[in-house]
Amino acid sequence: MTDLLAPLTTELRRGTLTLAVLSQLNTPQYGYSLVQLLEKSGIMIDQSTLYPLLRRLEKQKLVTSIWDTEQSRPRKYYQISNYGIDIYCQLKAEWEKMNEELRALLEGNEQYGSD
Amino acid sequence: MDRISLYIQEVTRRLPEKMREDISLELRSTILDMLPEDFTKNDVDQVLDKLGNPAVLASRYQDQPMHLIGPKFYDMYITVLKMALMISVIVSIVIFSTEKIGIIFESEASPLVLISKLLGEAIWILINTGIQSFFWVTIVFIIIERTVKFPDDTAISLSGKKWVPSDLDSIPYIPLKKKITIGEVVFSLFWPVLFIILYLNAANIIGIYQQDSNGLQFTTPVFNQDTLMAYLVIVIILVGLEVFGAIYKAIARQWTFKLAVSNIIINIGSTVFLIFIASNPNLMHAEFAPYMANLLDQSIQSINIAITWIKWFTVATVIVTSGIDSYNGFRKAKIK
């Protein structure tokens, strides 16, 4: 039933989205460039989720934004703030911990055949 | 207007003023970024498809929920709604009955017409009241959903705070089989009321109807109204007791021994009265038997025998149903 797999996978991705986005904002990025960066790493991101997310991160003071009007097309650039870097490091540590826990759980489980 | 501008308009019109310009600019720049140099209509559609439903996008930009009443307050909403509907329905019925009870006795119109008219009015009032209650409760909760802020999304219990196990202390434990539902109470109230209306107007309602040029015409009553009226006091007492029984049931909400005892007493009372009245030789209207004999082309003798059979069969049925009802009361009372 691949119909079920898709939403389950989406749910899995959704949890890691903030971490993924913050990790790429060390250098200023605008919406679309961020999408491309993430897609290069294989993370297919739902754009209708990304843009509101960036706005929310700004509201939470994790990133800052500037409008660049010098190019032919005005673009809004986002970059991680100091507070954002702080949170990001902690979040990354949490993620790595979770990863280890899950790995132990999954590997210890021989029942499901091919692992 | 081109599709891009239309799309952006659809997203931003759902957003508060202060966000509009910034998001509009950002969206346009993003969409243009996603398009190749010489883009076609198809390209535009593909990009817009990736961005998705503008309403959904807009809702994600905001903090406003996309539902009227969410999981946090839903349980409370349903409970309050049920209580409000129940109370308003009961109050409406009571007020309606007291207003109209006089009319039943004073009206000149044919009782059948009268009753259907009253029933129609009653149903209309109930629907009206129900809709009003539903509306007001819902509106209040919609407002609550959007104004009251709680730290997390867990459902709020009736106390207004997060549920704790000690909340269970205030809920009576009623196993389902033992419970008396609102439906049962309404049902128990309905029959005595209907019975007394029919009883008082029996001579005008209960009888043989003939179809003729003027519509349904009442020709012969079944019962002798004088005989019925002679028993009026007892009937009123019994109906009063039945109403009392219904109220007792509503308050107790489950079958107890005491309730079962009261129930059986009321049932015995009604049944005894029924037997009593059935054995009154003057119960039937004097003209009923001859009329039936004429209609069915039988002798008056055989008609009278048939009537007696039907009469006692009905009494037997009532005895059986009362018996079952009384027994059930005790059986349910015994459930732990």
Tab-separated table of C-alpha atoms in Angstrom:
chain	number	residue	atom	x	y	z
A	1	MET	CA	0.000	0.000	0.000
A	2	THR	CA	2.175	2.824	-1.232
A	3	ASP	CA	-0.703	5.172	-0.504
A	4	LEU	CA	0.111	4.928	3.176
A	5	LEU	CA	3.851	5.204	2.788
A	6	ALA	CA	3.747	8.683	1.285
A	7	PRO	CA	2.033	10.473	4.180
A	8	LEU	CA	4.087	8.539	6.733
A	9	THR	CA	7.269	9.585	4.983
A	10	THR	CA	6.072	13.176	4.822
A	11	GLU	CA	5.466	13.103	8.529
A	12	LEU	CA	8.979	11.821	9.072
A	13	ARG	CA	10.414	14.610	6.955
A	14	ARG	CA	8.358	17.274	8.606
A	15	GLY	CA	10.050	16.613	11.897
A	16	THR	CA	13.520	17.272	10.467
A	17	LEU	CA	12.643	20.249	8.329
A	18	THR	CA	13.613	23.008	10.753
A	19	LEU	CA	16.966	21.380	11.415
A	20	ALA	CA	17.634	20.932	7.700
A	21	VAL	CA	16.731	24.535	6.904
A	22	LEU	CA	18.768	26.048	9.727
A	23	SER	CA	21.787	24.014	8.663
A	24	GLN	CA	21.854	25.757	5.287
A	25	LEU	CA	21.406	29.321	6.445
A	26	ASN	CA	24.947	30.054	7.531
A	27	THR	CA	25.275	31.969	4.298
A	28	PRO	CA	22.360	34.167	3.164
A	29	GLN	CA	19.857	32.307	1.028
A	30	TYR	CA	16.669	33.314	-0.648
A	31	GLY	CA	13.634	31.018	-0.863
A	32	TYR	CA	14.336	29.349	-4.132
A	33	SER	CA	18.082	28.993	-3.660
A	34	LEU	CA	17.363	27.202	-0.391
A	35	VAL	CA	15.000	24.824	-2.162
A	36	GLN	CA	17.698	23.982	-4.668
A	37	LEU	CA	20.363	23.519	-1.976
A	38	LEU	CA	18.164	21.082	-0.092
A	39	GLU	CA	17.120	19.231	-3.213
A	40	LYS	CA	20.785	18.719	-4.087
A	41	SER	CA	21.112	16.769	-0.845
A	42	GLY	CA	18.110	14.733	-1.812
A	43	ILE	CA	15.658	16.496	0.480
A	44	MET	CA	12.565	17.135	-1.609
A	45	ILE	CA	10.881	19.902	0.212
A	46	ASP	CA	7.263	20.969	-0.036
A	47	GLN	CA	7.509	24.610	-0.996
A	48	SER	CA	4.179	25.545	0.472
A	49	THR	CA	5.731	24.468	3.768
A	50	LEU	CA	9.124	26.108	3.319
A	51	TYR	CA	8.165	29.739	2.856
A	52	PRO	CA	5.860	29.924	5.841
A	53	LEU	CA	8.512	28.078	7.817
A	54	LEU	CA	11.128	30.715	6.985
A	55	ARG	CA	8.721	33.390	8.099
A	56	ARG	CA	8.065	31.574	11.346
A	57	LEU	CA	11.774	31.113	12.022
A	58	GLU	CA	12.194	34.835	11.565
A	59	LYS	CA	9.364	35.485	13.986
A	60	GLN	CA	11.098	33.186	16.465
A	61	LYS	CA	14.281	35.213	15.979
A	62	LEU	CA	16.218	32.207	14.738
A	63	VAL	CA	16.916	33.841	11.381
A	64	THR	CA	17.089	37.405	10.070
A	65	SER	CA	15.989	38.644	6.667
A	66	ILE	CA	17.013	41.394	4.251
A	67	TRP	CA	15.506	42.521	0.989
A	68	ASP	CA	18.070	42.726	-1.766
A	69	THR	CA	16.774	45.183	-4.346
A	70	GLU	CA	19.962	45.633	-6.297
A	71	GLN	CA	19.602	42.674	-8.649
A	72	SER	CA	17.178	42.599	-11.557
A	73	ARG	CA	14.738	40.886	-9.283
A	74	PRO	CA	14.156	41.885	-5.655
A	75	ARG	CA	14.816	38.933	-3.375
A	76	LYS	CA	14.384	38.338	0.329
A	77	TYR	CA	17.480	36.770	1.847
A	78	TYR	CA	17.448	34.787	5.089
A	79	GLN	CA	20.400	34.112	7.335
A	80	ILE	CA	20.755	32.364	10.654
A	81	SER	CA	21.069	34.645	13.698
A	82	ASN	CA	23.369	34.150	16.681
A	83	TYR	CA	20.481	32.952	18.741
A	84	GLY	CA	19.615	30.667	15.835
A	85	ILE	CA	23.118	29.199	15.814
A	86	ASP	CA	22.793	28.499	19.510
A	87	ILE	CA	19.475	26.709	19.124
A	88	TYR	CA	20.696	24.925	16.035
A	89	CYS	CA	23.633	23.371	17.865
A	90	GLN	CA	21.396	22.115	20.640
A	91	LEU	CA	18.828	20.816	18.185
A	92	LYS	CA	21.532	19.047	16.210
A	93	ALA	CA	22.730	17.329	19.375
A	94	GLU	CA	19.185	16.247	20.154
A	95	TRP	CA	18.818	14.865	16.662
A	96	GLU	CA	22.023	12.864	16.892
A	97	LYS	CA	20.922	11.438	20.199
A	98	MET	CA	17.560	10.439	18.754
A	99	ASN	CA	19.283	8.928	15.772
A	100	GLU	CA	21.386	6.698	18.012
A	101	GLU	CA	18.371	5.605	20.029
A	102	LEU	CA	16.439	4.748	16.923
A	103	ARG	CA	19.359	2.959	15.344
A	104	ALA	CA	19.740	0.761	18.407
A	105	LEU	CA	16.025	0.028	18.312
A	106	LEU	CA	15.974	-0.806	14.628
A	107	GLU	CA	19.091	-2.925	14.635
A	108	GLY	CA	18.038	-4.878	17.663
A	109	ASN	CA	14.928	-5.914	15.796
A	110	GLU	CA	15.650	-9.060	13.809
A	111	GLN	CA	12.018	-9.987	13.160
A	112	TYR	CA	11.435	-7.986	10.050
A	113	GLY	CA	13.909	-9.744	7.797
A	114	SER	CA	16.086	-7.645	5.497
A	115	ASP	CA	17.823	-4.927	7.498
B	1	MET	CA	-4.669	39.646	-15.100
B	2	ASP	CA	-2.063	36.931	-15.518
B	3	ARG	CA	-2.185	33.784	-13.485
B	4	ILE	CA	0.793	34.660	-11.344
B	5	SER	CA	-0.774	37.870	-10.152
B	6	LEU	CA	-4.079	36.112	-9.633
B	7	TYR	CA	-2.422	33.418	-7.574
B	8	ILE	CA	-0.613	35.934	-5.408
B	9	GLN	CA	-3.850	37.832	-4.974
B	10	GLU	CA	-5.606	34.671	-3.822
B	11	VAL	CA	-2.953	34.005	-1.227
B	12	THR	CA	-2.588	37.518	0.106
B	13	ARG	CA	-6.253	38.411	0.285
B	14	ARG	CA	-6.582	35.808	3.010
B	15	LEU	CA	-3.778	37.389	5.000
B	16	PRO	CA	-3.763	40.360	7.380
B	17	GLU	CA	-2.850	43.744	5.884
B	18	LYS	CA	0.593	44.048	7.376
B	19	MET	CA	1.815	40.763	5.917
B	20	ARG	CA	0.413	41.310	2.454
B	21	GLU	CA	2.982	43.391	0.690
B	22	ASP	CA	6.016	41.551	1.940
B	23	ILE	CA	4.613	38.115	1.151
B	24	SER	CA	3.325	39.285	-2.182
B	25	LEU	CA	6.765	40.543	-3.202
B	26	GLU	CA	8.487	37.435	-1.923
B	27	LEU	CA	6.057	35.111	-3.646
B	28	ARG	CA	6.367	36.882	-6.960
B	29	SER	CA	10.150	36.798	-6.796
B	30	THR	CA	10.083	33.116	-5.874
B	31	ILE	CA	7.700	32.189	-8.650
B	32	LEU	CA	9.780	34.052	-11.194
B	33	ASP	CA	12.859	32.290	-9.859
B	34	MET	CA	11.209	28.941	-10.469
B	35	LEU	CA	10.408	29.822	-14.089
B	36	PRO	CA	12.800	29.568	-17.020
B	37	GLU	CA	13.747	32.626	-19.096
B	38	ASP	CA	10.985	32.415	-21.651
B	39	PHE	CA	8.265	30.779	-19.750
B	40	THR	CA	5.067	29.470	-21.194
B	41	LYS	CA	1.643	29.187	-19.650
B	42	ASN	CA	2.362	25.544	-18.981
B	43	ASP	CA	5.486	26.419	-17.025
B	44	VAL	CA	3.507	28.841	-14.919
B	45	ASP	CA	0.874	26.220	-14.189
B	46	GLN	CA	3.523	23.727	-13.171
B	47	VAL	CA	5.101	26.157	-10.758
B	48	LEU	CA	1.777	27.197	-9.263
B	49	ASP	CA	0.899	23.552	-8.893
B	50	LYS	CA	4.064	23.042	-6.867
B	51	LEU	CA	3.093	25.856	-4.573
B	52	GLY	CA	-0.340	24.376	-4.183
B	53	ASN	CA	-3.716	25.618	-3.108
B	54	PRO	CA	-3.455	29.347	-2.298
B	55	ALA	CA	-5.869	28.928	0.597
B	56	VAL	CA	-3.642	26.289	2.167
B	57	LEU	CA	-0.534	28.369	1.592
B	58	ALA	CA	-2.219	31.369	3.173
B	59	SER	CA	-3.302	29.362	6.199
B	60	ARG	CA	0.274	28.183	6.692
B	61	TYR	CA	1.493	31.763	6.737
B	62	GLN	CA	-0.815	32.529	9.591
B	63	ASP	CA	-1.261	31.241	13.075
B	64	GLN	CA	-5.017	30.999	12.684
B	65	PRO	CA	-6.474	27.491	12.821
B	66	MET	CA	-8.127	26.082	9.705
B	67	HIS	CA	-11.059	24.692	11.643
B	68	LEU	CA	-14.002	26.198	13.480
B	69	ILE	CA	-13.580	24.299	16.715
B	70	GLY	CA	-10.442	22.272	17.298
B	71	PRO	CA	-9.510	19.248	19.369
B	72	LYS	CA	-8.724	21.364	22.390
B	73	PHE	CA	-12.264	22.531	22.996
B	74	TYR	CA	-14.230	20.000	20.995
B	75	ASP	CA	-15.114	17.659	23.834
B	76	MET	CA	-16.257	20.514	26.020
B	77	TYR	CA	-18.233	21.905	23.092
B	78	ILE	CA	-20.104	18.657	22.497
B	79	THR	CA	-20.942	18.246	26.175
B	80	VAL	CA	-22.186	21.799	26.548
B	81	LEU	CA	-24.140	21.483	23.309
B	82	LYS	CA	-25.924	18.348	24.516
B	83	MET	CA	-26.815	19.960	27.831
B	84	ALA	CA	-28.032	23.134	26.165
B	85	LEU	CA	-30.188	21.258	23.677
B	86	MET	CA	-31.678	19.052	26.383
B	87	ILE	CA	-32.516	21.950	28.676
B	88	SER	CA	-33.941	24.130	25.935
B	89	VAL	CA	-36.065	21.285	24.548
B	90	ILE	CA	-37.506	20.424	27.975
B	91	VAL	CA	-38.208	24.053	28.801
B	92	SER	CA	-39.855	24.601	25.416
B	93	ILE	CA	-42.090	21.570	25.830
B	94	VAL	CA	-43.141	22.629	29.320
B	95	ILE	CA	-43.904	26.196	28.298
B	96	PHE	CA	-45.683	25.101	25.169
B	97	SER	CA	-47.832	22.588	27.038
B	98	THR	CA	-48.875	25.043	29.717
B	99	GLU	CA	-49.761	27.636	27.132
B	100	LYS	CA	-51.790	25.300	25.015
B	101	ILE	CA	-53.422	23.053	27.577
B	102	GLY	CA	-56.330	25.407	27.964
B	103	ILE	CA	-56.989	25.493	24.243
B	104	ILE	CA	-57.571	21.775	24.098
B	105	PHE	CA	-60.568	22.042	26.345
B	106	GLU	CA	-62.049	25.230	24.954
B	107	SER	CA	-61.657	24.841	21.244
B	108	GLU	CA	-64.610	24.254	18.983
B	109	ALA	CA	-62.673	22.785	16.121
B	110	SER	CA	-62.535	19.090	15.412
B	111	PRO	CA	-60.120	17.568	17.900
B	112	LEU	CA	-58.248	15.621	15.283
B	113	VAL	CA	-57.503	18.776	13.349
B	114	LEU	CA	-56.642	20.526	16.571
B	115	ILE	CA	-54.195	17.900	17.673
B	116	SER	CA	-52.398	17.763	14.362
B	117	LYS	CA	-52.168	21.529	14.365
B	118	LEU	CA	-50.753	21.568	17.911
B	119	LEU	CA	-48.335	18.792	17.061
B	120	GLY	CA	-47.175	20.762	14.051
B	121	GLU	CA	-46.646	23.842	16.188
B	122	ALA	CA	-44.818	21.851	18.820
B	123	ILE	CA	-42.453	20.299	16.312
B	124	TRP	CA	-41.778	23.682	14.765
B	125	ILE	CA	-40.991	25.232	18.134
B	126	LEU	CA	-38.674	22.363	19.006
B	127	ILE	CA	-36.791	22.692	15.731
B	128	ASN	CA	-36.538	26.421	16.205
B	129	THR	CA	-35.282	26.151	19.766
B	130	GLY	CA	-32.846	23.447	18.790
B	131	ILE	CA	-31.373	25.532	15.994
B	132	GLN	CA	-31.048	28.579	18.237
B	133	SER	CA	-29.279	26.658	21.004
B	134	PHE	CA	-26.941	25.043	18.498
B	135	PHE	CA	-26.121	28.408	16.964
B	136	TRP	CA	-25.334	30.237	20.187
B	137	VAL	CA	-23.257	27.471	21.726
B	138	THR	CA	-21.291	27.065	18.506
B	139	ILE	CA	-20.621	30.775	18.109
B	140	VAL	CA	-19.357	31.047	21.670
B	141	PHE	CA	-16.989	28.146	21.173
B	142	ILE	CA	-15.745	29.479	17.851
B	143	ILE	CA	-14.791	32.656	19.669
B	144	ILE	CA	-13.199	30.737	22.521
B	145	GLU	CA	-11.145	28.721	20.051
B	146	ARG	CA	-9.682	31.890	18.624
B	147	THR	CA	-9.091	33.896	21.738
B	148	VAL	CA	-8.238	31.689	24.683
B	149	LYS	CA	-4.641	30.591	24.541
B	150	PHE	CA	-3.471	27.468	26.235
B	151	PRO	CA	0.153	26.339	26.290
B	152	ASP	CA	-0.449	23.043	24.542
B	153	ASP	CA	-2.959	21.388	22.284
B	154	THR	CA	-4.302	18.739	24.608
B	155	ALA	CA	-8.055	18.656	25.086
B	156	ILE	CA	-9.436	20.716	27.916
B	157	SER	CA	-11.711	18.836	30.281
B	158	LEU	CA	-14.933	20.282	31.643
B	159	SER	CA	-13.171	21.833	34.618
B	160	GLY	CA	-11.356	24.173	32.257
B	161	LYS	CA	-7.962	22.692	32.938
B	162	LYS	CA	-5.960	19.709	31.807
B	163	TRP	CA	-7.569	16.402	32.737
B	164	VAL	CA	-6.296	14.638	35.867
B	165	PRO	CA	-7.411	11.237	37.164
B	166	SER	CA	-9.170	12.789	40.147
B	167	ASP	CA	-11.698	14.254	37.677
B	168	LEU	CA	-13.223	10.788	37.590
B	169	ASP	CA	-14.548	11.234	41.100
B	170	SER	CA	-17.285	13.535	39.908
B	171	ILE	CA	-18.660	11.080	37.361
B	172	PRO	CA	-21.212	8.496	38.523
B	173	TYR	CA	-20.498	4.989	37.374
B	174	ILE	CA	-23.523	3.743	35.451
B	175	PRO	CA	-23.192	0.526	33.508
B	176	LEU	CA	-24.957	0.961	30.184
B	177	LYS	CA	-27.664	-1.623	30.733
B	178	LYS	CA	-28.715	-0.041	33.971
B	179	LYS	CA	-28.908	3.457	32.645
B	180	ILE	CA	-32.090	5.354	31.908
B	181	THR	CA	-31.608	7.408	28.797
B	182	ILE	CA	-33.184	10.768	28.068
B	183	GLY	CA	-35.101	9.058	25.298
B	184	GLU	CA	-36.704	6.721	27.788
B	185	VAL	CA	-37.750	9.597	30.018
B	186	VAL	CA	-39.270	11.537	27.155
B	187	PHE	CA	-41.022	8.379	26.019
B	188	SER	CA	-42.432	7.810	29.515
B	189	LEU	CA	-43.706	11.372	29.592
B	190	PHE	CA	-45.152	11.242	26.131
B	191	TRP	CA	-47.615	8.382	26.642
B	192	PRO	CA	-49.450	9.690	29.718
B	193	VAL	CA	-49.857	13.076	28.070
B	194	LEU	CA	-51.127	11.559	24.840
B	195	PHE	CA	-53.374	9.219	26.785
B	196	ILE	CA	-55.092	11.943	28.728
B	197	ILE	CA	-55.663	14.059	25.639
B	198	LEU	CA	-57.240	11.136	23.845
B	199	TYR	CA	-59.171	10.107	26.921
B	200	LEU	CA	-60.843	13.435	27.412
B	201	ASN	CA	-61.771	13.724	23.793
B	202	ALA	CA	-62.450	10.118	23.084
B	203	ALA	CA	-66.019	10.661	22.017
B	204	ASN	CA	-64.873	13.074	19.370
B	205	ILE	CA	-61.761	11.347	18.153
B	206	ILE	CA	-61.826	7.634	18.673
B	207	GLY	CA	-64.389	6.183	16.373
B	208	ILE	CA	-65.245	5.180	12.862
B	209	TYR	CA	-64.319	7.545	10.068
B	210	GLN	CA	-66.005	7.558	6.718
B	211	GLN	CA	-64.578	8.994	3.547
B	212	ASP	CA	-67.094	11.187	1.775
B	213	SER	CA	-67.241	14.308	-0.353
B	214	ASN	CA	-66.134	16.536	2.515
B	215	GLY	CA	-63.111	14.441	3.383
B	216	LEU	CA	-62.806	12.228	6.431
B	217	GLN	CA	-65.945	12.406	8.519
B	218	PHE	CA	-66.389	11.129	12.025
B	219	THR	CA	-69.493	9.003	12.241
B	220	THR	CA	-69.654	6.896	15.384
B	221	PRO	CA	-67.585	7.069	18.540
B	222	VAL	CA	-66.315	3.841	20.033
B	223	PHE	CA	-66.531	4.670	23.712
B	224	ASN	CA	-69.252	6.044	25.882
B	225	GLN	CA	-67.901	9.376	27.007
B	226	ASP	CA	-70.077	9.518	30.110
B	227	THR	CA	-68.616	6.299	31.390
B	228	LEU	CA	-65.132	7.506	30.687
B	229	MET	CA	-65.768	10.785	32.455
B	230	ALA	CA	-67.012	9.003	35.532
B	231	TYR	CA	-63.548	7.659	36.051
B	232	LEU	CA	-61.877	10.988	35.341
B	233	VAL	CA	-60.485	11.564	38.822
B	234	ILE	CA	-58.761	8.181	38.880
B	235	VAL	CA	-57.368	8.722	35.420
B	236	ILE	CA	-55.903	12.077	36.403
B	237	ILE	CA	-54.325	10.549	39.488
B	238	LEU	CA	-52.824	7.737	37.466
B	239	VAL	CA	-51.492	10.039	34.765
B	240	GLY	CA	-50.068	12.232	37.488
B	241	LEU	CA	-48.332	9.199	38.954
B	242	GLU	CA	-46.920	8.248	35.563
B	243	VAL	CA	-45.539	11.763	35.100
B	244	PHE	CA	-44.096	11.585	38.575
B	245	GLY	CA	-42.554	8.246	37.640
B	246	ALA	CA	-40.990	9.789	34.547
B	247	ILE	CA	-39.514	12.640	36.570
B	248	TYR	CA	-38.178	10.192	39.143
B	249	LYS	CA	-36.522	8.276	36.322
B	250	ALA	CA	-34.993	11.456	34.928
B	251	ILE	CA	-33.493	12.407	38.266
B	252	ALA	CA	-32.241	8.954	39.243
B	253	ARG	CA	-30.733	8.302	35.795
B	254	GLN	CA	-30.342	4.640	36.543
B	255	TRP	CA	-32.527	1.822	37.811
B	256	THR	CA	-32.514	1.433	41.579
B	257	PHE	CA	-34.555	-0.867	43.737
B	258	LYS	CA	-36.707	1.995	44.968
B	259	LEU	CA	-37.343	3.123	41.430
B	260	ALA	CA	-38.280	-0.393	40.375
B	261	VAL	CA	-40.726	-0.610	43.262
B	262	SER	CA	-42.365	2.702	42.368
B	263	ASN	CA	-42.500	1.579	38.786
B	264	ILE	CA	-44.290	-1.645	39.586
B	265	ILE	CA	-46.765	0.124	41.866
B	266	ILE	CA	-47.646	2.581	39.108
B	267	ASN	CA	-47.916	-0.231	36.590
B	268	ILE	CA	-50.178	-2.284	38.867
B	269	GLY	CA	-52.317	0.776	39.472
B	270	SER	CA	-52.831	1.448	35.787
B	271	THR	CA	-53.480	-2.181	34.962
B	272	VAL	CA	-56.016	-2.630	37.738
B	273	PHE	CA	-57.788	0.495	36.626
B	274	LEU	CA	-57.822	-0.762	33.075
B	275	ILE	CA	-59.394	-4.062	34.127
B	276	PHE	CA	-61.907	-2.174	36.188
B	277	ILE	CA	-62.956	0.074	33.389
B	278	ALA	CA	-62.982	-2.744	30.899
B	279	SER	CA	-65.484	-4.671	32.926
B	280	ASN	CA	-67.886	-1.788	32.959
B	281	PRO	CA	-70.762	-2.850	30.730
B	282	ASN	CA	-71.399	0.717	29.694
B	283	LEU	CA	-67.924	1.324	28.381
B	284	MET	CA	-68.881	1.084	24.726
B	285	HIS	CA	-71.015	3.682	23.093
B	286	ALA	CA	-74.580	2.540	22.686
B	287	GLU	CA	-74.575	3.065	18.943
B	288	PHE	CA	-71.251	1.500	18.236
B	289	ALA	CA	-72.316	-2.126	18.127
B	290	PRO	CA	-75.393	-1.577	15.936
B	291	TYR	CA	-73.352	0.549	13.567
B	292	MET	CA	-70.685	-2.104	13.198
B	293	ALA	CA	-73.282	-4.775	12.794
B	294	ASN	CA	-74.801	-2.821	9.975
B	295	LEU	CA	-71.469	-2.083	8.348
B	296	LEU	CA	-70.163	-5.621	8.476
B	297	ASP	CA	-73.484	-7.289	7.919
B	298	GLN	CA	-73.377	-9.329	11.114
B	299	SER	CA	-75.719	-9.764	14.032
B	300	ILE	CA	-75.349	-7.463	17.009
B	301	GLN	CA	-74.691	-10.557	19.074
B	302	SER	CA	-71.570	-11.528	17.164
B	303	ILE	CA	-70.340	-7.955	17.166
B	304	ASN	CA	-70.640	-7.806	20.930
B	305	ILE	CA	-68.749	-11.052	21.297
B	306	ALA	CA	-66.018	-9.726	19.035
B	307	ILE	CA	-65.829	-6.527	21.060
B	308	THR	CA	-65.491	-8.484	24.279
B	309	TRP	CA	-62.688	-10.563	22.802
B	310	ILE	CA	-60.814	-7.507	21.576
B	311	LYS	CA	-61.331	-5.776	24.889
B	312	TRP	CA	-59.906	-8.560	26.986
B	313	PHE	CA	-57.158	-9.258	24.540
B	314	THR	CA	-56.067	-5.656	24.890
B	315	VAL	CA	-56.192	-5.921	28.659
B	316	ALA	CA	-54.107	-9.094	28.533
B	317	THR	CA	-51.558	-7.357	26.326
B	318	VAL	CA	-51.333	-4.473	28.744
B	319	ILE	CA	-50.898	-6.878	31.659
B	320	VAL	CA	-48.085	-8.649	29.851
B	321	THR	CA	-46.278	-5.459	28.829
B	322	SER	CA	-46.639	-3.943	32.285
B	323	GLY	CA	-45.347	-7.176	33.736
B	324	ILE	CA	-42.336	-7.170	31.459
B	325	ASP	CA	-41.664	-3.517	32.166
B	326	SER	CA	-41.869	-4.040	35.923
B	327	TYR	CA	-39.677	-7.129	35.750
B	328	ASN	CA	-37.111	-5.250	33.651
B	329	GLY	CA	-37.021	-2.517	36.218
B	330	PHE	CA	-36.013	-4.959	38.900
B	331	ARG	CA	-33.603	-6.807	36.676
B	332	LYS	CA	-31.796	-3.613	35.767
B	333	ALA	CA	-31.772	-2.495	39.375
B	334	LYS	CA	-29.907	-5.650	40.264
B	335	ILE	CA	-27.013	-5.016	37.836
B	336	LYS	CA	-23.900	-4.005	39.715
